[in-house]
Short mmCIF file of C-alpha atoms in Angstrom, two decimals:
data_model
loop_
_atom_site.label_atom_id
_atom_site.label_comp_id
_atom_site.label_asym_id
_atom_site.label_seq_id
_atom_site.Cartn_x
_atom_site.Cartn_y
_atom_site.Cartn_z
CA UNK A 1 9.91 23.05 -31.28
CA UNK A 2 11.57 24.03 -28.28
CA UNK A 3 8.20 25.57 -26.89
CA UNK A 4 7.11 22.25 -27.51
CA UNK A 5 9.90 20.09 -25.52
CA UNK A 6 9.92 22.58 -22.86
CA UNK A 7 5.73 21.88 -22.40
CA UNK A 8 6.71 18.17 -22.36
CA UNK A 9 9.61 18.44 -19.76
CA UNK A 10 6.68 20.24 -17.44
CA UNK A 11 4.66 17.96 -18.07
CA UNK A 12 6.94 15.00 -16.68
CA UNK A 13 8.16 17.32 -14.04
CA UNK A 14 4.49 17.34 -12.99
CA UNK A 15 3.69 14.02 -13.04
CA UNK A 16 6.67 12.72 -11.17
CA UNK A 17 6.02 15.19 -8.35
CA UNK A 18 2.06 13.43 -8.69
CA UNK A 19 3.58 10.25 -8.32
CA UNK A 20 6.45 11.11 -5.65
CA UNK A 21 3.42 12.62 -3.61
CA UNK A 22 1.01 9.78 -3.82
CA UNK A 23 3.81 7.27 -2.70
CA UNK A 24 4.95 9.75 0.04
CA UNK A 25 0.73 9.73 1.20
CA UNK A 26 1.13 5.80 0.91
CA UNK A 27 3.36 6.06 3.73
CA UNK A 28 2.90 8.45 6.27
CA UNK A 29 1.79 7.34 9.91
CA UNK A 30 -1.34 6.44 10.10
CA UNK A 31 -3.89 9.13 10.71
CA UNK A 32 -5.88 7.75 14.38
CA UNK A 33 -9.57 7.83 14.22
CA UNK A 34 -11.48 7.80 17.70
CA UNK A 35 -14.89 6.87 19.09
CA UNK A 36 -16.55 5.62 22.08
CA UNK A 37 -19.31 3.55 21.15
CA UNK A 38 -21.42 2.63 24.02
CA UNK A 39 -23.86 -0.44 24.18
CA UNK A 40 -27.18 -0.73 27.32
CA UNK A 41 -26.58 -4.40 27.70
CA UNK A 42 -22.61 -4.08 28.68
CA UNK A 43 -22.13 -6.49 31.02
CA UNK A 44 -22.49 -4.78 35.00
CA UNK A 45 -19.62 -3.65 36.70
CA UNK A 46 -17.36 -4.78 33.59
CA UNK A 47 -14.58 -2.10 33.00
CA UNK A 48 -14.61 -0.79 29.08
CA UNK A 49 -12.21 -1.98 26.51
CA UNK A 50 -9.94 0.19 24.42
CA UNK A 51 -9.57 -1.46 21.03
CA UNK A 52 -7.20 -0.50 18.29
CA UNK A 53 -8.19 -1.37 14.74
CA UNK A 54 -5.56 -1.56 11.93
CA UNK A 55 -6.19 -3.67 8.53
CA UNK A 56 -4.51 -3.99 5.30
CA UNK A 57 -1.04 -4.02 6.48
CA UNK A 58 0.23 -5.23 2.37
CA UNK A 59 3.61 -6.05 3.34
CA UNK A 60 5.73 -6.75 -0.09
CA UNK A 61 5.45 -3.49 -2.23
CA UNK A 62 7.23 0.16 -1.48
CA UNK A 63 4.08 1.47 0.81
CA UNK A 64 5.12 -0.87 3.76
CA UNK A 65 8.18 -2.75 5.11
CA UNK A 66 9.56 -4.03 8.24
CA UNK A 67 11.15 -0.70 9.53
CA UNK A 68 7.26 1.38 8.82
CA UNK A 69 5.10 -1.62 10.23
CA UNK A 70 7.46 -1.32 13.13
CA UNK A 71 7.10 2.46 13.51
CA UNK A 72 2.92 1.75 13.41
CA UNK A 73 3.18 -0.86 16.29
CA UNK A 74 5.15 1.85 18.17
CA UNK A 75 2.30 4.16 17.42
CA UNK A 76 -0.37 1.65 18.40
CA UNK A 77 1.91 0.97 21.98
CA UNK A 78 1.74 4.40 22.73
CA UNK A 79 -2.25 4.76 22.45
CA UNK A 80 -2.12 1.95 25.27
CA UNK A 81 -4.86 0.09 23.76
CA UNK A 82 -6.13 -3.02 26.11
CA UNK A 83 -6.58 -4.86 22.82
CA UNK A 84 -5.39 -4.94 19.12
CA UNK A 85 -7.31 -6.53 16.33
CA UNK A 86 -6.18 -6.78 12.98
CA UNK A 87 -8.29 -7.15 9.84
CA UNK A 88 -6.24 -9.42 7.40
CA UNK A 89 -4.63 -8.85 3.90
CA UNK A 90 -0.63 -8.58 5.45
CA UNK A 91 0.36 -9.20 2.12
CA UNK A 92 0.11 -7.20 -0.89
CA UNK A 93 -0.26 -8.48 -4.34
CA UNK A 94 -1.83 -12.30 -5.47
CA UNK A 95 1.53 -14.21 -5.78
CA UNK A 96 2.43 -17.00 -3.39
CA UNK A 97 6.32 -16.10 -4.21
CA UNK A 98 5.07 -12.51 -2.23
CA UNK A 99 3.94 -14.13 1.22
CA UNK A 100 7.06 -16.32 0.83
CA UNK A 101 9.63 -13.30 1.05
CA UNK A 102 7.62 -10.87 3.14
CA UNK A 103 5.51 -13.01 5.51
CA UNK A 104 8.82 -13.47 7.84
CA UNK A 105 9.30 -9.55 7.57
CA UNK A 106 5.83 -9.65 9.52
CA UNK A 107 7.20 -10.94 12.61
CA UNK A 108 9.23 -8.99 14.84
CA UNK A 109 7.01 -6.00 14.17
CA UNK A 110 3.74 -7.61 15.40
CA UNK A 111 5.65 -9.43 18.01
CA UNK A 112 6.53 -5.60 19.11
CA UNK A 113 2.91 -5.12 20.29
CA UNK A 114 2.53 -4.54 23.51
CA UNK A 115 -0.97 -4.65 25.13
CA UNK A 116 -2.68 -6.53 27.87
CA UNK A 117 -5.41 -8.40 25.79
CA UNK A 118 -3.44 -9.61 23.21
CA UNK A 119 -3.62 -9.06 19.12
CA UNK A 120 -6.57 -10.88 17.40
CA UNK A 121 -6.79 -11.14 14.16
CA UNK A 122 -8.85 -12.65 11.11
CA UNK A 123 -7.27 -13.55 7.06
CA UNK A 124 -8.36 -11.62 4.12
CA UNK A 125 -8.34 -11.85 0.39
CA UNK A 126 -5.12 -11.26 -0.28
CA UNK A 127 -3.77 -13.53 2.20
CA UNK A 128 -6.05 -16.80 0.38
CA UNK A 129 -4.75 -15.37 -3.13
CA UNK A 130 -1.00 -15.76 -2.12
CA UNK A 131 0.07 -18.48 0.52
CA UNK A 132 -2.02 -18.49 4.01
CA UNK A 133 -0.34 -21.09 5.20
CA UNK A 134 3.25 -19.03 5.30
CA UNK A 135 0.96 -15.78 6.46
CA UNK A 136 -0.73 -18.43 9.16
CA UNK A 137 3.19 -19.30 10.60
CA UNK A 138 4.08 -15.72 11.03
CA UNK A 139 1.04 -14.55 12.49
CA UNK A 140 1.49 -17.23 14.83
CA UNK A 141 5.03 -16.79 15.44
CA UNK A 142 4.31 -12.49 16.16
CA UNK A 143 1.65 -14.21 19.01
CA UNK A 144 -1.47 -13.00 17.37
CA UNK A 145 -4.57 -15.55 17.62
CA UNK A 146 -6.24 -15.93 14.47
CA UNK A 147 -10.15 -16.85 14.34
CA UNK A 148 -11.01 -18.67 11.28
CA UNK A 149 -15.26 -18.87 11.53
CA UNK A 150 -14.19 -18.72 15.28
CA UNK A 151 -14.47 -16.34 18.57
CA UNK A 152 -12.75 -15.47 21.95
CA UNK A 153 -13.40 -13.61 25.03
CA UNK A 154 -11.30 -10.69 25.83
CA UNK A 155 -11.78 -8.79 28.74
CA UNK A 156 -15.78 -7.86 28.91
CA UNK A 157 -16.08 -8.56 24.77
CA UNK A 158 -16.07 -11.82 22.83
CA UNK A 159 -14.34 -10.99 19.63
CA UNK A 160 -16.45 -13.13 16.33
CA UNK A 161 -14.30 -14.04 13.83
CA UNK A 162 -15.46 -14.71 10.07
CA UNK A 163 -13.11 -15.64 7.98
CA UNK A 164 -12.67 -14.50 4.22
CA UNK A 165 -16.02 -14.12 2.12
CA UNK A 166 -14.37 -12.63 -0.86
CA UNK A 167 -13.22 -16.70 -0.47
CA UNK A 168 -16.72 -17.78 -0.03
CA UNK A 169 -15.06 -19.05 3.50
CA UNK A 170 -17.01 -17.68 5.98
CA UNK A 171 -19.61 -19.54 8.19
CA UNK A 172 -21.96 -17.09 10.09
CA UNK A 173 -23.78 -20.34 11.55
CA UNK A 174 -20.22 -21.78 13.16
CA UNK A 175 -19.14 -18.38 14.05
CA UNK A 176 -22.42 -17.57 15.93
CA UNK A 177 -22.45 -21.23 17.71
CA UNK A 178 -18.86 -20.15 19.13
CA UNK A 179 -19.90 -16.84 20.21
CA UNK A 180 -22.95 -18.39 22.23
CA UNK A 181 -20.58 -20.45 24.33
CA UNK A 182 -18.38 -17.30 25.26
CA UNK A 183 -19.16 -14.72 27.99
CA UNK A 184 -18.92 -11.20 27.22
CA UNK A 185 -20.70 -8.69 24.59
CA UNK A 186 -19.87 -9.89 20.84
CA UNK A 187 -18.45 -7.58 18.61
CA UNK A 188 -17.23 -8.92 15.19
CA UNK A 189 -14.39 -8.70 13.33
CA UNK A 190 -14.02 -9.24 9.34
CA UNK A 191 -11.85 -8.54 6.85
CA UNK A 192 -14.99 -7.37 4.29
CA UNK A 193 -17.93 -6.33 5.82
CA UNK A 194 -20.43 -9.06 6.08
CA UNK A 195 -24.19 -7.82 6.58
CA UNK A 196 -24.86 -11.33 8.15
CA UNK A 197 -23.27 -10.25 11.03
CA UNK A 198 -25.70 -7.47 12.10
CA UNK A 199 -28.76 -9.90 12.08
CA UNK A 200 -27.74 -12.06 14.16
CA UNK A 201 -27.41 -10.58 17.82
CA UNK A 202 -24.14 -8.99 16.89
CA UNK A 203 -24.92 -5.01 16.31
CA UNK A 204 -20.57 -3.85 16.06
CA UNK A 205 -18.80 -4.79 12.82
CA UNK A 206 -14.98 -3.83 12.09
CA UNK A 207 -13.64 -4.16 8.94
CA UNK A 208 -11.20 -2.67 6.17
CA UNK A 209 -10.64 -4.17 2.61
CA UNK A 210 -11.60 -0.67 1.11
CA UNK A 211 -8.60 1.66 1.81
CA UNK A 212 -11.18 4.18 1.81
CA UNK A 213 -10.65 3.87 -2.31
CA UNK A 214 -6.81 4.28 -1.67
CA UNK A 215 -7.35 6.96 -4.69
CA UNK A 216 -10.36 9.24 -4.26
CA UNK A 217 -10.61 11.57 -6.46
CA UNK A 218 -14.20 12.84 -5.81
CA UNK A 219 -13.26 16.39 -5.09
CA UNK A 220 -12.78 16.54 -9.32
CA UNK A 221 -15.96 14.72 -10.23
CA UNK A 222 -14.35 11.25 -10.62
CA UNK A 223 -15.95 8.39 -8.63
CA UNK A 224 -14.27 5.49 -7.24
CA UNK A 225 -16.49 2.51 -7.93
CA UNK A 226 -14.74 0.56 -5.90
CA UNK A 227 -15.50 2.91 -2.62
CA UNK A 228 -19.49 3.25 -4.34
CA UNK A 229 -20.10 -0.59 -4.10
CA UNK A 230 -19.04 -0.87 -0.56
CA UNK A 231 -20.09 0.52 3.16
CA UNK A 232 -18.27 4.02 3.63
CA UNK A 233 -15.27 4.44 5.12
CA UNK A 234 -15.60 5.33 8.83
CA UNK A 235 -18.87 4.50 10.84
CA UNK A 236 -22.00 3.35 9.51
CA UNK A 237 -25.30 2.83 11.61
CA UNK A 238 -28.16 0.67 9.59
CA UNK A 239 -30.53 0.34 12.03
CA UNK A 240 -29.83 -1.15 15.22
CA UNK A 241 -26.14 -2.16 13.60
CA UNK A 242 -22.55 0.00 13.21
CA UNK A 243 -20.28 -0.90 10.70
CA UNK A 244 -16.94 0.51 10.83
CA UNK A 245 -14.87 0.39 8.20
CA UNK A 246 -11.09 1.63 8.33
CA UNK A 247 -8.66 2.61 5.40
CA UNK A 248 -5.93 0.50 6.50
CA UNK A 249 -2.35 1.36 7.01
CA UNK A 250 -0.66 -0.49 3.65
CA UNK A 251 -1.25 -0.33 0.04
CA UNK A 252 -2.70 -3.04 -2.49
CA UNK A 253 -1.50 -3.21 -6.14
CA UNK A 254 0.70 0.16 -6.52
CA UNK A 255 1.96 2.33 -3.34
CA UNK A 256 -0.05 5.33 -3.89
CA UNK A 257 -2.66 7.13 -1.93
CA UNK A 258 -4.57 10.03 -3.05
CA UNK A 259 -7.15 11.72 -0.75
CA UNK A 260 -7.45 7.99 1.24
CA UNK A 261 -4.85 8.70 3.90
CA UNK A 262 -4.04 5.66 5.66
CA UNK A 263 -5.63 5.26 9.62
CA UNK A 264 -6.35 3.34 12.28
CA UNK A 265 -8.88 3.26 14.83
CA UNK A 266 -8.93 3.28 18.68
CA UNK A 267 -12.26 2.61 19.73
CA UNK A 268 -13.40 2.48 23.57
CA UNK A 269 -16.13 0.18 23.91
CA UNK A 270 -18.31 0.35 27.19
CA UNK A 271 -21.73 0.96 28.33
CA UNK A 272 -24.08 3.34 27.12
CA UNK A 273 -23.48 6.71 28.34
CA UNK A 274 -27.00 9.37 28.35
#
């Protein structure tokens, strides 16, 4: 009997330790990816654009809070990007009650971002399921431009917004029209990745929605379908298009991350170097 209890005490030793590691993974700083991707019709003479990428921000559950989303915008300022784009879901869970309480706690951080071209940013599932109206006011109120089915010009890029398919609210059509009245090479941003996209003159897609699984557990034989049924995490090229998809810095349903670390992107886009 006492073999028996002390098997049982090691085996909730264990699996607290499991759990008090995947929450500490769920939020370190975010890991930050780089690449120069490099297009022959970049506009003569323009100088490139540094971009920083960061998605899934899930503020409301123990993975992110004011005082860490802060600590990532402090990380972003020191990269110097020219430009910031963000990839929706800023709130976790599906309750409206959620973006209520933690949309405000969005604010100050973002507002904290420091960078010539602005922050641009799209909604995602998450932000539909809960309360986009309240996520809408605080996204405004931190200064960041949101493109709903909409685009901008920024520096020597026009930045395509699609909003949310998952929310069957996207409009390729509309977004394209607004793109063809802009200047600048169109890249797109969404917060699922939206094949559309790279048919219709726009080759650079940047999106998140995966966290990269959030928990992977491939090295023992167990598959995340989840991962399977969407693009790869990191850069995809499908013929003449690149999809790029990031893990995000926050945490869905429950603060853990296993093999998925979280990451952002800083991307310089410019001409095409031989």
């Amino acid at each position: 009997m006492a073999f028996l209890r002390a098997c049982a005490l090691l085996g909730m030793i264990v699996m607290v330790t499991l759990f008090a590691w995947a929450h500490h993974n769920a939020r370190i700083d975010p890991i930050v990816r780089t690449a120069r991707i490099g297009f022959r019709d970049w506009p003569a003479g323009a100088h490139p654009v540094s971009v920083a990428l960061l998605s899934d921000i899930h503020m409301g559950n123990e993975a992110m809070d004011a005082v860490r989303l802060g600590r990532i915008v402090g990380q972003v300022n020191r990269l110097k990007p020219d430009l910031v784009l963000l990839a929706g879901d800023y709130i976790a869970g599906h309750r409206a009650s959620v973006a209520r309480a933690f949309a405000p706690q969005l604010v100050e951080p973002l507002r904290g971002v420091h960078v010539p071209l602005g922050v641009v940013a799209v909604m995602g599932n998450h932000d539909y399921d809960t309360d986009p109206a309240a996520i809408r006011r605080a996204l405004r109120a931190a200064n960041v431009r949101v493109l709903d089915n909409e685009a901008v010009s920024r520096g020597a890029l026009t930045i395509a917004g699609l909003d949310d398919l998952f929310h069957h609210r996207d409009d390729v059509p509309k977004t394209m029209a607004a793109v063809h009245r802009l200047p600048g090479l169109p890249i797109a941003i969404s917060h699922g990745a939206a094949r559309p996209f790279l048919l219709h003159e726009i080759t650079l897609e940047l999106v998140g929605h995966t966290h990269c699984g959030q928990v992977e557990l491939k090295p023992l034989g167990i598959r995340n379908p989840f991962t399977g049924a969407n693009y790869p995490c990191g850069i995809t090229r499908s013929g003449k298009g690149i999809t790029l998809v990031t893990a995000g810095v926050g945490t869905s349903l429950v603060p853990f991350r296993v093999n998925a670390p979280p990451d952002l992107w800083l991307l310089t886009i410019g001409p095409a170097q031989h």
